[in-house]
Tab-separated table of C-alpha atoms in Angstrom:
chain	number	residue	atom	x	y	z
A	1	UNK	CA	-13.342	-2.981	-16.344
A	2	UNK	CA	-13.184	-5.374	-19.314
A	3	UNK	CA	-15.703	-5.093	-22.105
A	4	UNK	CA	-17.446	-7.899	-24.022
A	5	UNK	CA	-14.718	-7.919	-26.690
A	6	UNK	CA	-12.014	-8.450	-24.050
A	7	UNK	CA	-13.978	-11.261	-22.374
A	8	UNK	CA	-14.512	-13.065	-25.710
A	9	UNK	CA	-10.866	-12.803	-26.689
A	10	UNK	CA	-9.255	-16.291	-26.687
A	11	UNK	CA	-6.582	-17.096	-24.145
A	12	UNK	CA	-2.919	-17.531	-25.015
A	13	UNK	CA	-3.318	-21.301	-24.703
A	14	UNK	CA	-6.181	-21.306	-27.206
A	15	UNK	CA	-4.310	-19.021	-29.583
A	16	UNK	CA	-1.251	-21.294	-29.479
A	17	UNK	CA	-3.414	-24.371	-30.116
A	18	UNK	CA	-5.164	-22.669	-33.024
A	19	UNK	CA	-1.827	-21.532	-34.465
A	20	UNK	CA	-0.423	-25.050	-34.235
A	21	UNK	CA	-3.556	-26.476	-35.883
A	22	UNK	CA	-3.526	-23.802	-38.608
A	23	UNK	CA	0.084	-24.529	-39.499
A	24	UNK	CA	-0.638	-28.263	-39.574
A	25	UNK	CA	-3.683	-27.805	-41.823
A	26	UNK	CA	-1.743	-25.501	-44.134
A	27	UNK	CA	1.072	-28.051	-44.460
A	28	UNK	CA	-1.447	-30.880	-44.944
A	29	UNK	CA	-3.284	-28.922	-47.638
A	30	UNK	CA	-0.039	-28.292	-49.510
A	31	UNK	CA	0.889	-31.987	-49.224
A	32	UNK	CA	-2.545	-33.077	-50.457
A	33	UNK	CA	-2.308	-30.697	-53.429
A	34	UNK	CA	1.144	-31.993	-54.416
A	35	UNK	CA	-0.051	-35.590	-54.108
A	36	UNK	CA	-3.042	-34.782	-56.318
A	37	UNK	CA	-0.812	-33.280	-59.018
A	38	UNK	CA	1.641	-36.179	-58.900
A	39	UNK	CA	-1.105	-38.783	-59.177
A	40	UNK	CA	-2.772	-36.862	-61.988
A	41	UNK	CA	0.448	-36.664	-63.958
A	42	UNK	CA	1.114	-40.348	-63.317
A	43	UNK	CA	-2.318	-41.356	-64.644
A	44	UNK	CA	-1.895	-39.225	-67.784
A	45	UNK	CA	1.544	-40.629	-68.695
A	46	UNK	CA	1.511	-42.549	-72.038
A	47	UNK	CA	3.050	-45.666	-70.484
A	48	UNK	CA	1.705	-48.545	-72.544
A	49	UNK	CA	-0.345	-46.141	-74.614
A	50	UNK	CA	1.775	-46.767	-77.764
A	51	UNK	CA	1.316	-50.525	-77.489
A	52	UNK	CA	-2.458	-50.037	-77.164
A	53	UNK	CA	-2.503	-47.926	-80.306
A	54	UNK	CA	-0.457	-50.580	-82.136
A	55	UNK	CA	-2.920	-53.208	-80.997
A	56	UNK	CA	-5.829	-51.146	-82.268
A	57	UNK	CA	-3.915	-50.426	-85.507
A	58	UNK	CA	-3.162	-54.152	-85.962
A	59	UNK	CA	-6.793	-54.955	-85.325
A	60	UNK	CA	-7.806	-53.025	-88.443
A	61	UNK	CA	-5.029	-54.399	-90.716
A	62	UNK	CA	-5.140	-57.385	-93.110
A	63	UNK	CA	-4.362	-60.781	-91.588
A	64	UNK	CA	-0.811	-61.985	-91.739
A	65	UNK	CA	0.136	-65.016	-93.830
A	66	UNK	CA	-0.898	-68.157	-92.039
A	67	UNK	CA	-3.008	-66.226	-89.517
A	68	UNK	CA	-6.434	-67.711	-88.966
A	69	UNK	CA	-9.193	-65.187	-88.708
A	70	UNK	CA	-12.191	-66.406	-86.733
A	71	UNK	CA	-15.472	-66.086	-88.399
A	72	UNK	CA	-17.622	-63.324	-87.045
A	73	UNK	CA	-21.329	-63.628	-86.844
A	74	UNK	CA	-23.326	-61.147	-88.858
A	75	UNK	CA	-23.789	-57.786	-87.114
A	76	UNK	CA	-21.020	-58.472	-84.565
A	77	UNK	CA	-18.310	-56.581	-86.300
A	78	UNK	CA	-17.116	-53.349	-84.698
A	79	UNK	CA	-14.597	-50.957	-85.976
A	80	UNK	CA	-11.247	-50.669	-84.192
A	81	UNK	CA	-11.591	-46.889	-83.972
A	82	UNK	CA	-14.880	-47.118	-82.099
A	83	UNK	CA	-13.544	-49.707	-79.687
A	84	UNK	CA	-10.455	-47.607	-79.089
A	85	UNK	CA	-12.641	-44.585	-78.269
A	86	UNK	CA	-14.689	-46.574	-75.759
A	87	UNK	CA	-11.570	-47.852	-74.047
A	88	UNK	CA	-10.083	-44.387	-73.810
A	89	UNK	CA	-13.346	-42.984	-72.449
A	90	UNK	CA	-13.431	-45.677	-69.783
A	91	UNK	CA	-9.798	-44.933	-68.885
A	92	UNK	CA	-10.560	-41.191	-68.572
A	93	UNK	CA	-13.574	-41.897	-66.338
A	94	UNK	CA	-11.444	-44.171	-64.180
A	95	UNK	CA	-8.776	-41.492	-63.841
A	96	UNK	CA	-11.367	-38.852	-62.888
A	97	UNK	CA	-12.959	-41.109	-60.283
A	98	UNK	CA	-9.542	-41.941	-58.865
A	99	UNK	CA	-8.569	-38.269	-58.549
A	100	UNK	CA	-11.958	-37.358	-57.042
A	101	UNK	CA	-11.667	-40.174	-54.525
A	102	UNK	CA	-8.124	-39.090	-53.660
A	103	UNK	CA	-9.227	-35.496	-53.119
A	104	UNK	CA	-12.360	-36.361	-51.104
A	105	UNK	CA	-10.830	-39.007	-48.881
A	106	UNK	CA	-7.667	-36.950	-48.438
A	107	UNK	CA	-9.728	-33.931	-47.306
A	108	UNK	CA	-11.671	-36.104	-44.825
A	109	UNK	CA	-8.460	-37.608	-43.474
A	110	UNK	CA	-6.902	-34.149	-43.230
A	111	UNK	CA	-9.931	-32.875	-41.276
A	112	UNK	CA	-9.802	-35.773	-38.826
A	113	UNK	CA	-6.071	-35.443	-38.296
A	114	UNK	CA	-6.530	-31.646	-37.972
A	115	UNK	CA	-9.027	-32.192	-35.118
A	116	UNK	CA	-6.518	-34.491	-33.449
A	117	UNK	CA	-3.841	-31.841	-34.010
A	118	UNK	CA	-6.061	-29.284	-32.265
A	119	UNK	CA	-6.312	-31.489	-29.182
A	120	UNK	CA	-2.603	-32.225	-29.265
A	121	UNK	CA	-1.862	-28.524	-29.682
A	122	UNK	CA	-4.072	-27.759	-26.654
A	123	UNK	CA	-2.073	-30.207	-24.534
A	124	UNK	CA	1.275	-28.997	-25.840
A	125	UNK	CA	0.298	-25.358	-25.235
A	126	UNK	CA	-0.596	-26.220	-21.636
A	127	UNK	CA	2.761	-27.888	-21.162
A	128	UNK	CA	4.584	-24.945	-22.745
A	129	UNK	CA	2.711	-22.440	-20.547
A	130	UNK	CA	3.180	-24.413	-17.324
A	131	UNK	CA	6.189	-22.309	-16.214
A	132	UNK	CA	4.153	-19.162	-16.850
A	133	UNK	CA	1.334	-20.592	-14.710
A	134	UNK	CA	3.867	-21.238	-11.954
A	135	UNK	CA	5.054	-17.624	-12.136
A	136	UNK	CA	1.434	-16.418	-12.017
A	137	UNK	CA	0.622	-18.568	-8.981
A	138	UNK	CA	3.690	-17.303	-7.165
A	139	UNK	CA	2.774	-13.692	-7.937
A	140	UNK	CA	-0.793	-14.328	-6.740
A	141	UNK	CA	0.427	-15.850	-3.463
A	142	UNK	CA	2.790	-12.937	-2.889
A	143	UNK	CA	0.020	-10.423	-3.618
A	144	UNK	CA	-2.335	-12.255	-1.262
A	145	UNK	CA	0.083	-12.807	1.613
A	146	UNK	CA	2.684	-10.061	0.983
A	147	UNK	CA	5.354	-12.657	1.799
A	148	UNK	CA	8.170	-11.108	-0.194
A	149	UNK	CA	10.583	-13.845	0.884
A	150	UNK	CA	9.018	-16.336	-1.541
A	151	UNK	CA	10.793	-16.946	-4.836
A	152	UNK	CA	9.966	-18.818	-8.036
A	153	UNK	CA	13.416	-20.432	-8.294
A	154	UNK	CA	12.709	-21.773	-11.792
A	155	UNK	CA	15.205	-24.517	-12.696
A	156	UNK	CA	14.356	-24.984	-16.361
A	157	UNK	CA	16.555	-24.367	-19.394
A	158	UNK	CA	18.047	-20.943	-19.967
A	159	UNK	CA	15.294	-19.684	-22.270
A	160	UNK	CA	12.910	-16.733	-22.225
A	161	UNK	CA	10.787	-18.270	-19.451
A	162	UNK	CA	13.860	-18.696	-17.267
A	163	UNK	CA	14.770	-15.066	-17.904
A	164	UNK	CA	11.239	-13.958	-16.926
A	165	UNK	CA	11.315	-16.010	-13.711
A	166	UNK	CA	14.745	-14.689	-12.727
A	167	UNK	CA	13.614	-11.126	-13.407
A	168	UNK	CA	10.548	-11.642	-11.234
A	169	UNK	CA	12.688	-13.068	-8.424
A	170	UNK	CA	15.012	-10.077	-8.676
A	171	UNK	CA	12.017	-7.726	-8.496
A	172	UNK	CA	10.724	-9.512	-5.375
A	173	UNK	CA	14.149	-9.133	-3.768
A	174	UNK	CA	14.197	-5.403	-4.437
A	175	UNK	CA	10.638	-5.025	-3.127
A	176	UNK	CA	11.555	-6.941	0.021
A	177	UNK	CA	14.506	-4.630	0.664
A	178	UNK	CA	12.317	-1.590	-0.007
A	179	UNK	CA	9.624	-2.724	2.427
A	180	UNK	CA	12.229	-3.558	5.059
A	181	UNK	CA	13.601	-0.039	4.671
A	182	UNK	CA	10.091	1.364	4.947
A	183	UNK	CA	9.413	-0.557	8.155
A	184	UNK	CA	12.663	0.681	9.646
A	185	UNK	CA	11.770	4.231	8.601
A	186	UNK	CA	8.337	3.981	10.215
A	187	UNK	CA	9.850	2.661	13.437
A	188	UNK	CA	12.491	5.405	13.549
A	189	UNK	CA	10.029	8.129	12.558
A	190	UNK	CA	7.616	6.976	15.232
A	191	UNK	CA	10.246	7.626	17.857
A	192	UNK	CA	11.915	10.695	16.355
A	193	UNK	CA	8.663	12.551	15.634
A	194	UNK	CA	6.558	11.639	18.642
A	195	UNK	CA	9.234	12.247	21.251
A	196	UNK	CA	9.758	15.992	20.533
A	197	UNK	CA	6.000	16.551	20.421
A	198	UNK	CA	5.566	14.820	23.755
A	199	UNK	CA	8.355	16.975	25.228
A	200	UNK	CA	6.747	20.135	23.811
A	201	UNK	CA	3.382	19.177	25.272
A	202	UNK	CA	4.943	18.596	28.690
A	203	UNK	CA	6.865	21.899	28.657
A	204	UNK	CA	3.823	23.900	27.557
A	205	UNK	CA	1.614	22.187	30.129
A	206	UNK	CA	4.138	22.957	32.903
A	207	UNK	CA	4.382	26.584	31.785
A	208	UNK	CA	0.604	26.983	31.740
A	209	UNK	CA	0.135	25.408	35.159
A	210	UNK	CA	2.871	27.494	36.756
A	211	UNK	CA	1.436	29.626	39.610
A	212	UNK	CA	2.840	32.891	38.293
A	213	UNK	CA	1.695	32.397	34.697
A	214	UNK	CA	-0.219	35.346	33.283
A	215	UNK	CA	-3.483	35.059	31.375
A	216	UNK	CA	-1.691	35.767	28.093
A	217	UNK	CA	0.740	32.932	28.761
A	218	UNK	CA	-2.130	30.574	29.593
A	219	UNK	CA	-4.028	31.472	26.423
A	220	UNK	CA	-0.864	31.061	24.371
A	221	UNK	CA	-0.153	27.732	26.075
A	222	UNK	CA	-3.661	26.452	25.366
A	223	UNK	CA	-3.313	27.421	21.706
A	224	UNK	CA	0.054	25.681	21.517
A	225	UNK	CA	-1.429	22.563	23.112
A	226	UNK	CA	-4.180	22.511	20.478
A	227	UNK	CA	-1.641	22.854	17.654
A	228	UNK	CA	0.601	20.250	19.259
A	229	UNK	CA	-2.323	17.834	19.584
A	230	UNK	CA	-3.202	18.298	15.938
A	231	UNK	CA	0.384	17.559	14.945
A	232	UNK	CA	0.353	14.426	17.093
A	233	UNK	CA	-2.836	13.209	15.420
A	234	UNK	CA	-1.394	14.004	11.992
A	235	UNK	CA	1.833	12.089	12.658
A	236	UNK	CA	-0.095	9.204	14.185
A	237	UNK	CA	-2.309	9.056	11.100
A	238	UNK	CA	0.650	9.155	8.716
A	239	UNK	CA	2.459	6.400	10.568
A	240	UNK	CA	-0.672	4.283	10.667
A	241	UNK	CA	-1.240	4.815	6.943
A	242	UNK	CA	2.358	3.812	6.220
A	243	UNK	CA	2.100	0.783	8.494
A	244	UNK	CA	-1.076	-0.547	6.874
A	245	UNK	CA	0.643	-0.923	3.512
A	246	UNK	CA	1.792	-4.367	4.709
A	247	UNK	CA	-0.530	-7.206	5.622
A	248	UNK	CA	-0.354	-8.378	9.255
A	249	UNK	CA	2.134	-11.185	9.634
A	250	UNK	CA	0.018	-13.312	12.005
A	251	UNK	CA	-3.699	-12.621	11.488
A	252	UNK	CA	-5.989	-13.860	14.243
A	253	UNK	CA	-9.759	-14.466	14.253
A	254	UNK	CA	-11.702	-11.253	14.895
A	255	UNK	CA	-15.432	-10.602	15.062
A	256	UNK	CA	-16.273	-7.168	13.678
A	257	UNK	CA	-19.366	-7.089	15.896
A	258	UNK	CA	-17.202	-7.088	19.042
A	259	UNK	CA	-14.899	-4.471	17.555
A	260	UNK	CA	-17.816	-2.225	16.575
A	261	UNK	CA	-19.412	-2.558	20.020
A	262	UNK	CA	-16.162	-1.547	21.717
A	263	UNK	CA	-15.662	1.438	19.399
A	264	UNK	CA	-19.255	2.621	19.853
A	265	UNK	CA	-18.857	2.497	23.628
A	266	UNK	CA	-15.759	4.683	23.346
A	267	UNK	CA	-17.492	7.188	21.040
A	268	UNK	CA	-20.721	7.295	23.086
A	269	UNK	CA	-19.704	10.406	25.034
A	270	UNK	CA	-18.848	12.456	21.933
A	271	UNK	CA	-22.025	11.303	20.180
A	272	UNK	CA	-24.096	12.195	23.263
A	273	UNK	CA	-22.563	15.683	23.428
A	274	UNK	CA	-23.723	16.310	19.865
A	275	UNK	CA	-27.161	14.820	20.483
A	276	UNK	CA	-26.722	12.022	17.962
A	277	UNK	CA	-29.100	9.078	17.872
A	278	UNK	CA	-27.073	5.866	17.596
A	279	UNK	CA	-28.536	2.779	15.965
A	280	UNK	CA	-26.526	-0.415	16.225
A	281	UNK	CA	-27.294	-3.739	14.520
A	282	UNK	CA	-24.310	-5.875	15.393
A	283	UNK	CA	-24.698	-9.302	13.876
A	284	UNK	CA	-21.863	-11.844	13.812
A	285	UNK	CA	-19.188	-10.881	11.274
A	286	UNK	CA	-16.136	-13.130	11.739
A	287	UNK	CA	-12.949	-12.402	9.841
A	288	UNK	CA	-9.187	-12.728	10.356
A	289	UNK	CA	-6.599	-9.988	10.666
A	290	UNK	CA	-4.706	-7.689	12.975
A	291	UNK	CA	-7.065	-6.706	15.834
A	292	UNK	CA	-5.357	-3.337	16.380
A	293	UNK	CA	-5.636	-2.309	12.731
A	294	UNK	CA	-9.221	-3.545	12.430
A	295	UNK	CA	-10.176	-1.608	15.550
A	296	UNK	CA	-8.544	1.479	14.029
A	297	UNK	CA	-10.527	0.893	10.830
A	298	UNK	CA	-13.894	0.822	12.628
A	299	UNK	CA	-12.826	3.673	14.915
A	300	UNK	CA	-12.012	5.901	11.944
A	301	UNK	CA	-15.375	5.122	10.359
A	302	UNK	CA	-17.294	5.932	13.547
A	303	UNK	CA	-15.274	9.075	14.304
A	304	UNK	CA	-15.761	10.254	10.738
A	305	UNK	CA	-19.518	9.639	11.008
A	306	UNK	CA	-19.720	11.542	14.319
A	307	UNK	CA	-17.583	14.541	13.416
A	308	UNK	CA	-19.058	15.024	9.948
A	309	UNK	CA	-22.600	15.014	11.275
A	310	UNK	CA	-24.951	17.769	12.332
A	311	UNK	CA	-26.148	18.186	15.892
A	312	UNK	CA	-29.132	15.976	16.634
A	313	UNK	CA	-28.388	13.750	13.646
A	314	UNK	CA	-28.270	9.989	13.306
A	315	UNK	CA	-25.497	7.408	13.378
A	316	UNK	CA	-25.977	3.809	12.282
A	317	UNK	CA	-23.507	0.928	12.576
A	318	UNK	CA	-24.318	-2.540	11.213
A	319	UNK	CA	-22.200	-5.691	11.067
A	320	UNK	CA	-23.123	-8.899	9.278
A	321	UNK	CA	-21.734	-11.911	7.466
A	322	UNK	CA	-22.883	-12.438	3.872
A	323	UNK	CA	-21.630	-14.597	0.991
A	324	UNK	CA	-18.448	-15.521	2.822
A	325	UNK	CA	-17.597	-11.878	3.597
A	326	UNK	CA	-17.677	-9.961	6.871
A	327	UNK	CA	-19.238	-6.520	6.455
A	328	UNK	CA	-19.394	-3.398	8.582
A	329	UNK	CA	-21.651	-0.589	7.369
A	330	UNK	CA	-21.458	2.887	8.948
A	331	UNK	CA	-23.892	5.594	7.853
A	332	UNK	CA	-24.659	9.057	9.161
A	333	UNK	CA	-26.657	12.150	8.441
A	334	UNK	CA	-24.887	15.352	7.571
A	335	UNK	CA	-24.048	17.560	4.616
A	336	UNK	CA	-24.839	16.314	1.138
A	337	UNK	CA	-21.941	14.561	-0.576
A	338	UNK	CA	-21.785	14.832	-4.399
A	339	UNK	CA	-21.530	11.472	-6.130
A	340	UNK	CA	-18.561	12.602	-8.214
A	341	UNK	CA	-16.631	13.474	-5.035
A	342	UNK	CA	-16.890	10.021	-3.432
A	343	UNK	CA	-13.501	8.745	-4.579
A	344	UNK	CA	-11.773	11.987	-3.604
A	345	UNK	CA	-12.591	11.581	0.095
A	346	UNK	CA	-10.507	8.389	0.220
A	347	UNK	CA	-7.367	10.238	-0.833
A	348	UNK	CA	-4.992	11.531	1.860
A	349	UNK	CA	-5.620	15.104	3.041
A	350	UNK	CA	-8.746	15.415	0.903
A	351	UNK	CA	-11.834	16.928	2.531
A	352	UNK	CA	-15.142	18.186	1.297
A	353	UNK	CA	-15.683	21.899	0.795
A	354	UNK	CA	-13.542	24.102	3.017
A	355	UNK	CA	-12.997	21.485	5.727
A	356	UNK	CA	-9.239	21.787	5.222
A	357	UNK	CA	-9.183	24.688	7.666
A	358	UNK	CA	-11.145	22.809	10.304
A	359	UNK	CA	-8.534	21.115	12.473
A	360	UNK	CA	-11.117	19.770	14.901
A	361	UNK	CA	-12.347	17.312	12.250
A	362	UNK	CA	-9.094	15.446	11.860
A	363	UNK	CA	-6.228	15.526	9.415
A	364	UNK	CA	-7.979	14.116	6.361
A	365	UNK	CA	-6.389	10.669	6.729
A	366	UNK	CA	-9.262	8.750	8.313
A	367	UNK	CA	-10.827	7.195	5.219
A	368	UNK	CA	-7.405	6.786	3.604
A	369	UNK	CA	-6.375	4.623	6.549
A	370	UNK	CA	-9.665	2.712	6.272
A	371	UNK	CA	-9.049	1.877	2.614
A	372	UNK	CA	-5.381	0.992	3.189
A	373	UNK	CA	-6.290	-1.305	6.090
A	374	UNK	CA	-9.094	-3.001	4.169
A	375	UNK	CA	-6.884	-3.519	1.124
A	376	UNK	CA	-4.106	-4.940	3.281
A	377	UNK	CA	-6.584	-7.507	4.638
A	378	UNK	CA	-7.824	-8.442	1.158
A	379	UNK	CA	-11.065	-6.457	1.462
A	380	UNK	CA	-12.783	-3.550	-0.224
A	381	UNK	CA	-14.326	-0.220	0.775
A	382	UNK	CA	-17.237	1.450	-0.979
A	383	UNK	CA	-19.116	4.636	-0.169
A	384	UNK	CA	-22.422	6.032	-1.358
A	385	UNK	CA	-24.161	9.343	-0.577
A	386	UNK	CA	-27.444	9.170	1.294
A	387	UNK	CA	-30.502	10.830	-0.264
A	388	UNK	CA	-31.071	13.154	2.697
A	389	UNK	CA	-27.411	13.988	3.177
A	390	UNK	CA	-24.563	12.140	4.775
A	391	UNK	CA	-22.627	9.098	3.730
A	392	UNK	CA	-22.846	5.307	3.939
A	393	UNK	CA	-19.510	3.472	3.971
A	394	UNK	CA	-19.354	-0.324	3.557
A	395	UNK	CA	-16.241	-2.348	4.357
A	396	UNK	CA	-16.087	-5.974	3.202
A	397	UNK	CA	-13.409	-8.289	4.551
A	398	UNK	CA	-12.840	-11.973	3.710
A	399	UNK	CA	-14.372	-14.475	6.094
A	400	UNK	CA	-12.238	-16.764	8.234
């Protein structure tokens, strides 16, 4: 979960644009400073200054032979030194105003061009990150569809982005081979593990039903059948859990209300034997997925709610469509579930208390299969303890 500092952190595109703008402003500031110094030195050079001094010096000297000196009206005479000081003061003021104008207008121009550089840097950063966006979109599609045959196939220059894309394609290839090997393993294990158990069940059943079988043999056979059945359920759960790691290839429209109604009808006899009161509110909840896996998901929820309930308790199943999601909510009465132990019950072979020795309540894979199936369909599973004991499990799947 990201905190406020992480959410306020600028994106890579913004950081690149700001870096580009910062470098541009730094270079522009250095250029403006150098221009200021050069202009200042140019204005302070004594070019023509010696001639001006000679003019002022000549103005205070005696007239040359033959030179006509105009008559000056009384009070209009001014000393050459004073006039020279006024001229130099005016020249200094002009130089100061010129340098101030250069600095002010240069700073304004630099700010305007810096704003334009920020926009240009934003566009250039988007263009530079476009291959990364393509890699991200491909990864998102693969994660959403689990189609490991898709590749980026980036055809750009042989730079770091090309290396990243090729590495990602190589990783997808290795994942595809790994999942293919897993599917083959599941198919082979399904046959190699179930067949001997089926043979054992048949042999034990024949031995128990034999006319000359003693009572000891029958009791032993019944015990072996119970153990064999538990092993069959365990293997079936493991294979289902392994199979739900991959999203269904061809999802079809499914209404969770129909699935829940079918599962409740199948579990009605077991719930009736335990005296459970069943409450069903099955509103339309359309989604898309593998019907077999979705039926197994709801079946595991209902079986878990029935078996981890007390006699005469309550069972509630609700389906609905809300905010573009299809939801199925299964709640039951039963033993109190600590809040800190909620996540543990979704792990394989994890049970509450000493339920590990109770083989009649399953193998501890029910909720693990529920979470794996929901995740494979792009959904989520949450659980919350009920105040009076029991559990409420909510599964949310994307709408059609």
